[in-house]
Amino acid sequence: GRADGHIDHISLRCEDIAELFDSCKREGYRLATSGIETTMILEPLICEYFYILGPDQERIELMEIKAP
């Protein structure tokens, strides 16, 4: 069986990824990444993201999309 939740992940867009990451750490959310990561999946836009775990082990992706 799967080790994670029933859905692979859901993505939520945010406006200040660094502040949100710090807030999640302070509030004790279960982080599924060691820090903020970057992807060029929407190139030329830059996507920065991290994951937290939901109550059923689903991954919740928090992402900020930035202009280059």
CSV table of C-alpha atoms in Angstrom, one decimal:
chain,number,residue,atom,x,y,z
A,1,GLY,CA,0.0,0.0,0.0
A,2,ARG,CA,0.9,3.7,-0.2
A,3,ALA,CA,2.8,5.2,2.7
A,4,ASP,CA,1.2,8.6,2.1
A,5,GLY,CA,-2.4,9.8,2.2
A,6,HIS,CA,-5.3,9.0,-0.2
A,7,ILE,CA,-4.3,11.9,-2.5
A,8,ASP,CA,-0.7,12.5,-3.6
A,9,HIS,CA,-0.8,16.2,-2.9
A,10,ILE,CA,-2.7,19.4,-3.2
A,11,SER,CA,-1.1,22.7,-4.0
A,12,LEU,CA,-2.0,26.1,-2.5
A,13,ARG,CA,-0.6,29.4,-3.8
A,14,CYS,CA,0.7,31.9,-1.4
A,15,GLU,CA,2.3,35.3,-1.6
A,16,ASP,CA,5.2,35.2,0.9
A,17,ILE,CA,6.8,31.7,0.9
A,18,ALA,CA,9.6,32.6,3.3
A,19,GLU,CA,7.3,34.0,5.9
A,20,LEU,CA,4.9,31.1,5.5
A,21,PHE,CA,7.7,28.5,5.9
A,22,ASP,CA,8.9,30.2,9.1
A,23,SER,CA,5.4,30.4,10.4
A,24,CYS,CA,4.8,26.7,9.7
A,25,LYS,CA,8.0,25.8,11.6
A,26,ARG,CA,7.1,28.0,14.5
A,27,GLU,CA,3.6,26.5,14.7
A,28,GLY,CA,4.8,22.9,14.7
A,29,TYR,CA,3.5,21.8,11.3
A,30,ARG,CA,5.0,18.5,10.1
A,31,LEU,CA,7.3,19.6,7.3
A,32,ALA,CA,7.8,17.1,4.4
A,33,THR,CA,10.7,19.1,2.9
A,34,SER,CA,13.8,20.4,4.6
A,35,GLY,CA,13.4,23.9,3.3
A,36,ILE,CA,12.0,26.0,0.4
A,37,GLU,CA,12.7,24.4,-3.0
A,38,THR,CA,12.7,25.9,-6.5
A,39,THR,CA,11.3,24.6,-9.8
A,40,MET,CA,11.1,26.0,-13.2
A,41,ILE,CA,8.0,24.0,-14.1
A,42,LEU,CA,6.2,27.2,-15.2
A,43,GLU,CA,9.2,28.7,-16.9
A,44,PRO,CA,9.8,31.6,-17.4
A,45,LEU,CA,8.1,32.0,-14.0
A,46,ILE,CA,10.0,30.8,-10.9
A,47,CYS,CA,8.1,28.6,-8.4
A,48,GLU,CA,9.3,28.3,-4.8
A,49,TYR,CA,7.5,25.7,-2.7
A,50,PHE,CA,7.6,23.4,0.3
A,51,TYR,CA,5.4,20.6,1.6
A,52,ILE,CA,3.7,20.0,5.0
A,53,LEU,CA,1.8,16.9,5.9
A,54,GLY,CA,-1.9,16.8,6.5
A,55,PRO,CA,-3.9,14.8,9.0
A,56,ASP,CA,-4.0,11.7,6.8
A,57,GLN,CA,-0.4,12.0,5.6
A,58,GLU,CA,-1.3,13.8,2.4
A,59,ARG,CA,1.2,16.3,1.2
A,60,ILE,CA,0.2,19.9,1.0
A,61,GLU,CA,2.3,22.0,-1.3
A,62,LEU,CA,2.6,25.7,-0.5
A,63,MET,CA,3.9,27.6,-3.5
A,64,GLU,CA,4.8,31.1,-4.5
A,65,ILE,CA,5.0,31.9,-8.2
A,66,LYS,CA,7.4,34.8,-9.1
A,67,ALA,CA,8.3,36.6,-12.2
A,68,PRO,CA,11.9,36.2,-13.3
